[in-house]
mmCIF file of C-alpha atoms in Angstrom:
data_model
loop_
_atom_site.group_PDB
_atom_site.id
_atom_site.type_symbol
_atom_site.label_atom_id
_atom_site.label_comp_id
_atom_site.label_asym_id
_atom_site.label_seq_id
_atom_site.Cartn_x
_atom_site.Cartn_y
_atom_site.Cartn_z
ATOM 1 C CA MET A 1 12.707 2.228 -19.921
ATOM 2 C CA VAL A 2 11.633 4.695 -17.251
ATOM 3 C CA MET A 3 8.357 3.808 -15.564
ATOM 4 C CA THR A 4 5.690 6.256 -14.430
ATOM 5 C CA ASN A 5 5.185 6.887 -10.727
ATOM 6 C CA ALA A 6 1.983 4.805 -10.869
ATOM 7 C CA GLU A 7 3.866 1.893 -12.480
ATOM 8 C CA VAL A 8 6.633 2.069 -9.882
ATOM 9 C CA LEU A 9 4.064 2.163 -7.083
ATOM 10 C CA GLU A 10 2.236 -0.899 -8.414
ATOM 11 C CA ARG A 11 5.454 -2.827 -9.040
ATOM 12 C CA MET A 12 6.952 -2.116 -5.616
ATOM 13 C CA ASN A 13 3.752 -3.123 -3.833
ATOM 14 C CA ARG A 14 3.512 -6.314 -5.902
ATOM 15 C CA ARG A 15 7.164 -7.244 -5.295
ATOM 16 C CA ALA A 16 7.278 -6.398 -1.606
ATOM 17 C CA PRO A 17 10.209 -7.968 0.253
ATOM 18 C CA PRO A 18 9.638 -10.158 3.330
ATOM 19 C CA THR A 19 10.244 -7.258 5.733
ATOM 20 C CA ALA A 20 7.498 -5.243 4.045
ATOM 21 C CA ARG A 21 5.097 -8.151 4.420
ATOM 22 C CA PHE A 22 6.123 -8.575 8.082
ATOM 23 C CA LEU A 23 5.350 -4.904 8.748
ATOM 24 C CA ASN A 24 2.146 -4.996 6.658
ATOM 25 C CA THR A 25 3.526 -2.267 4.429
ATOM 26 C CA GLU A 26 1.611 -0.496 1.704
ATOM 27 C CA LEU A 27 3.396 1.958 -0.525
ATOM 28 C CA LEU A 28 0.897 4.809 -0.992
ATOM 29 C CA ALA A 29 2.757 7.302 -3.181
ATOM 30 C CA VAL A 30 6.069 7.765 -4.970
ATOM 31 C CA ASP A 31 7.623 10.749 -6.683
ATOM 32 C CA GLN A 32 10.686 9.638 -8.610
ATOM 33 C CA ASP A 33 11.855 13.155 -9.509
ATOM 34 C CA ALA A 34 11.610 14.406 -5.918
ATOM 35 C CA GLY A 35 12.894 11.125 -4.430
ATOM 36 C CA THR A 36 9.999 10.810 -2.005
ATOM 37 C CA VAL A 37 7.685 8.037 -0.875
ATOM 38 C CA ARG A 38 4.711 7.737 1.461
ATOM 39 C CA MET A 39 4.081 4.391 3.113
ATOM 40 C CA ALA A 40 1.554 2.923 5.537
ATOM 41 C CA PHE A 41 2.153 0.158 8.057
ATOM 42 C CA ASP A 42 -0.539 -1.852 9.842
ATOM 43 C CA ILE A 43 1.230 -2.740 13.066
ATOM 44 C CA GLY A 44 -0.249 -5.338 15.384
ATOM 45 C CA ASP A 45 0.117 -5.389 19.147
ATOM 46 C CA HIS A 46 2.461 -8.378 18.785
ATOM 47 C CA LEU A 47 5.134 -5.817 17.770
ATOM 48 C CA CYS A 48 4.699 -3.810 20.965
ATOM 49 C CA ASN A 49 6.763 -3.933 24.127
ATOM 50 C CA PRO A 50 5.227 -4.638 27.561
ATOM 51 C CA ASN A 51 4.425 -0.904 27.892
ATOM 52 C CA GLY A 52 2.035 -1.177 24.922
ATOM 53 C CA THR A 53 4.104 0.882 22.513
ATOM 54 C CA VAL A 54 5.728 -0.227 19.277
ATOM 55 C CA GLN A 55 9.215 -1.556 20.017
ATOM 56 C CA GLY A 56 11.924 0.918 18.966
ATOM 57 C CA GLY A 57 13.617 -1.520 16.598
ATOM 58 C CA ILE A 58 10.354 -1.924 14.702
ATOM 59 C CA VAL A 59 10.030 1.872 14.432
ATOM 60 C CA ALA A 60 13.592 1.990 13.103
ATOM 61 C CA ALA A 61 12.802 -0.770 10.570
ATOM 62 C CA MET A 62 9.771 1.115 9.227
ATOM 63 C CA LEU A 63 11.798 4.289 8.848
ATOM 64 C CA ASP A 64 14.745 2.444 7.304
ATOM 65 C CA ASP A 65 12.433 0.949 4.674
ATOM 66 C CA ALA A 66 10.879 4.350 3.863
ATOM 67 C CA ALA A 67 14.329 5.937 3.444
ATOM 68 C CA ALA A 68 15.581 3.072 1.268
ATOM 69 C CA TYR A 69 12.460 3.131 -0.928
ATOM 70 C CA ALA A 70 13.005 6.889 -1.440
ATOM 71 C CA ALA A 71 16.532 6.277 -2.738
ATOM 72 C CA ILE A 72 15.356 3.398 -4.929
ATOM 73 C CA VAL A 73 12.620 5.426 -6.620
ATOM 74 C CA PHE A 74 14.953 8.414 -7.055
ATOM 75 C CA SER A 75 17.561 6.239 -8.791
ATOM 76 C CA LYS A 76 15.020 5.106 -11.420
ATOM 77 C CA LYS A 77 16.819 1.781 -11.722
ATOM 78 C CA LYS A 78 17.179 -1.544 -9.943
ATOM 79 C CA ILE A 79 19.374 -0.947 -6.898
ATOM 80 C CA PHE A 80 20.006 -2.331 -3.451
ATOM 81 C CA VAL A 81 20.529 0.248 -0.678
ATOM 82 C CA PRO A 82 22.565 -1.218 2.207
ATOM 83 C CA THR A 83 22.541 1.041 5.244
ATOM 84 C CA LEU A 84 25.952 2.282 6.440
ATOM 85 C CA GLU A 85 24.634 4.136 9.484
ATOM 86 C CA MET A 86 21.396 5.463 10.860
ATOM 87 C CA LYS A 87 20.126 7.620 13.675
ATOM 88 C CA VAL A 88 16.582 7.528 14.970
ATOM 89 C CA SER A 89 15.105 10.256 17.161
ATOM 90 C CA PHE A 90 11.951 9.201 19.039
ATOM 91 C CA PHE A 91 9.552 12.084 19.780
ATOM 92 C CA ARG A 92 6.412 10.291 20.960
ATOM 93 C CA PRO A 93 5.469 6.672 21.572
ATOM 94 C CA ALA A 94 4.102 4.808 18.573
ATOM 95 C CA ARG A 95 0.991 2.708 19.202
ATOM 96 C CA HIS A 96 -0.177 -0.318 17.255
ATOM 97 C CA GLY A 97 -2.497 0.406 14.338
ATOM 98 C CA ARG A 98 -1.992 2.238 11.058
ATOM 99 C CA LEU A 99 1.192 4.328 10.958
ATOM 100 C CA PHE A 100 2.618 6.375 8.095
ATOM 101 C CA ALA A 101 6.144 7.113 6.952
ATOM 102 C CA ASN A 102 7.414 9.755 4.558
ATOM 103 C CA GLY A 103 10.825 8.994 3.080
ATOM 104 C CA ARG A 104 13.093 11.466 1.278
ATOM 105 C CA CYS A 105 16.300 10.999 -0.680
ATOM 106 C CA ILE A 106 18.334 14.064 0.262
ATOM 107 C CA LYS A 107 21.417 13.367 -1.888
ATOM 108 C CA PHE A 108 21.929 10.443 -4.219
ATOM 109 C CA GLY A 109 25.533 9.703 -5.161
ATOM 110 C CA ARG A 110 27.210 6.935 -7.071
ATOM 111 C CA LYS A 111 28.801 5.537 -3.901
ATOM 112 C CA ILE A 112 27.016 7.244 -0.978
ATOM 113 C CA SER A 113 23.453 8.456 -0.521
ATOM 114 C CA PHE A 114 21.741 10.372 2.282
ATOM 115 C CA MET A 115 18.107 9.908 3.217
ATOM 116 C CA GLU A 116 15.560 10.864 5.871
ATOM 117 C CA ALA A 117 12.218 9.474 6.959
ATOM 118 C CA ASP A 118 9.507 10.565 9.400
ATOM 119 C CA LEU A 119 6.949 8.329 11.119
ATOM 120 C CA GLU A 120 3.564 9.718 12.051
ATOM 121 C CA ASP A 121 0.266 8.478 13.411
ATOM 122 C CA GLY A 122 -3.120 8.777 11.725
ATOM 123 C CA GLU A 123 -3.568 12.331 13.004
ATOM 124 C CA GLY A 124 -0.285 13.472 11.472
ATOM 125 C CA THR A 125 1.632 13.696 14.751
ATOM 126 C CA MET A 126 5.341 13.062 14.173
ATOM 127 C CA LEU A 127 6.501 10.123 16.247
ATOM 128 C CA ALA A 128 10.098 9.595 15.071
ATOM 129 C CA ARG A 129 12.667 10.730 12.500
ATOM 130 C CA LEU A 130 15.500 8.777 10.899
ATOM 131 C CA THR A 131 18.559 10.130 9.143
ATOM 132 C CA THR A 132 20.670 7.601 7.309
ATOM 133 C CA THR A 133 23.582 7.052 4.977
ATOM 134 C CA ALA A 134 23.640 4.198 2.480
ATOM 135 C CA ALA A 135 25.867 2.776 -0.251
ATOM 136 C CA PRO A 136 23.692 2.143 -3.315
ATOM 137 C CA ILE A 137 24.534 -0.892 -5.426
ATOM 138 C CA ASP A 138 23.364 -1.000 -9.043
ATOM 139 C CA LEU A 139 21.988 -4.521 -9.436
ATOM 140 C CA ASP A 140 22.001 -4.362 -13.217
ATOM 141 C CA ASN A 141 25.592 -3.117 -13.389
ATOM 142 C CA PRO A 142 27.344 -3.864 -10.055
ATOM 143 C CA ASN A 143 30.786 -2.572 -11.098
#
């Protein structure tokens, strides 16, 4: 049974994994047909480096989640999306507070998928971009 975008949004927020809780993630919007998601993260200063900016690995984790969620919603089934490789380009420093990510599934294949995600601040300034490749695993039919 295919769920509506609203049902997927509610379900994914309700069943958030530990990393999403750690990053104070809220899934704001999904479009299953387009393979896109919009997420918000409430990042505390405890995730910042001594320079007062969000540590790069935390930025990568937010973007990785947004890209994976995009592939998951595009698949319209229960999958796991292990990352094979990723590249993050940092454009501006991210500061603690509310940050937003837009994830896109560029190409979804049976064995390999390609995704992107952008991180922006509350004013819409792009802070970082991730491109990634993943190997989707169908959890209902793993073979």
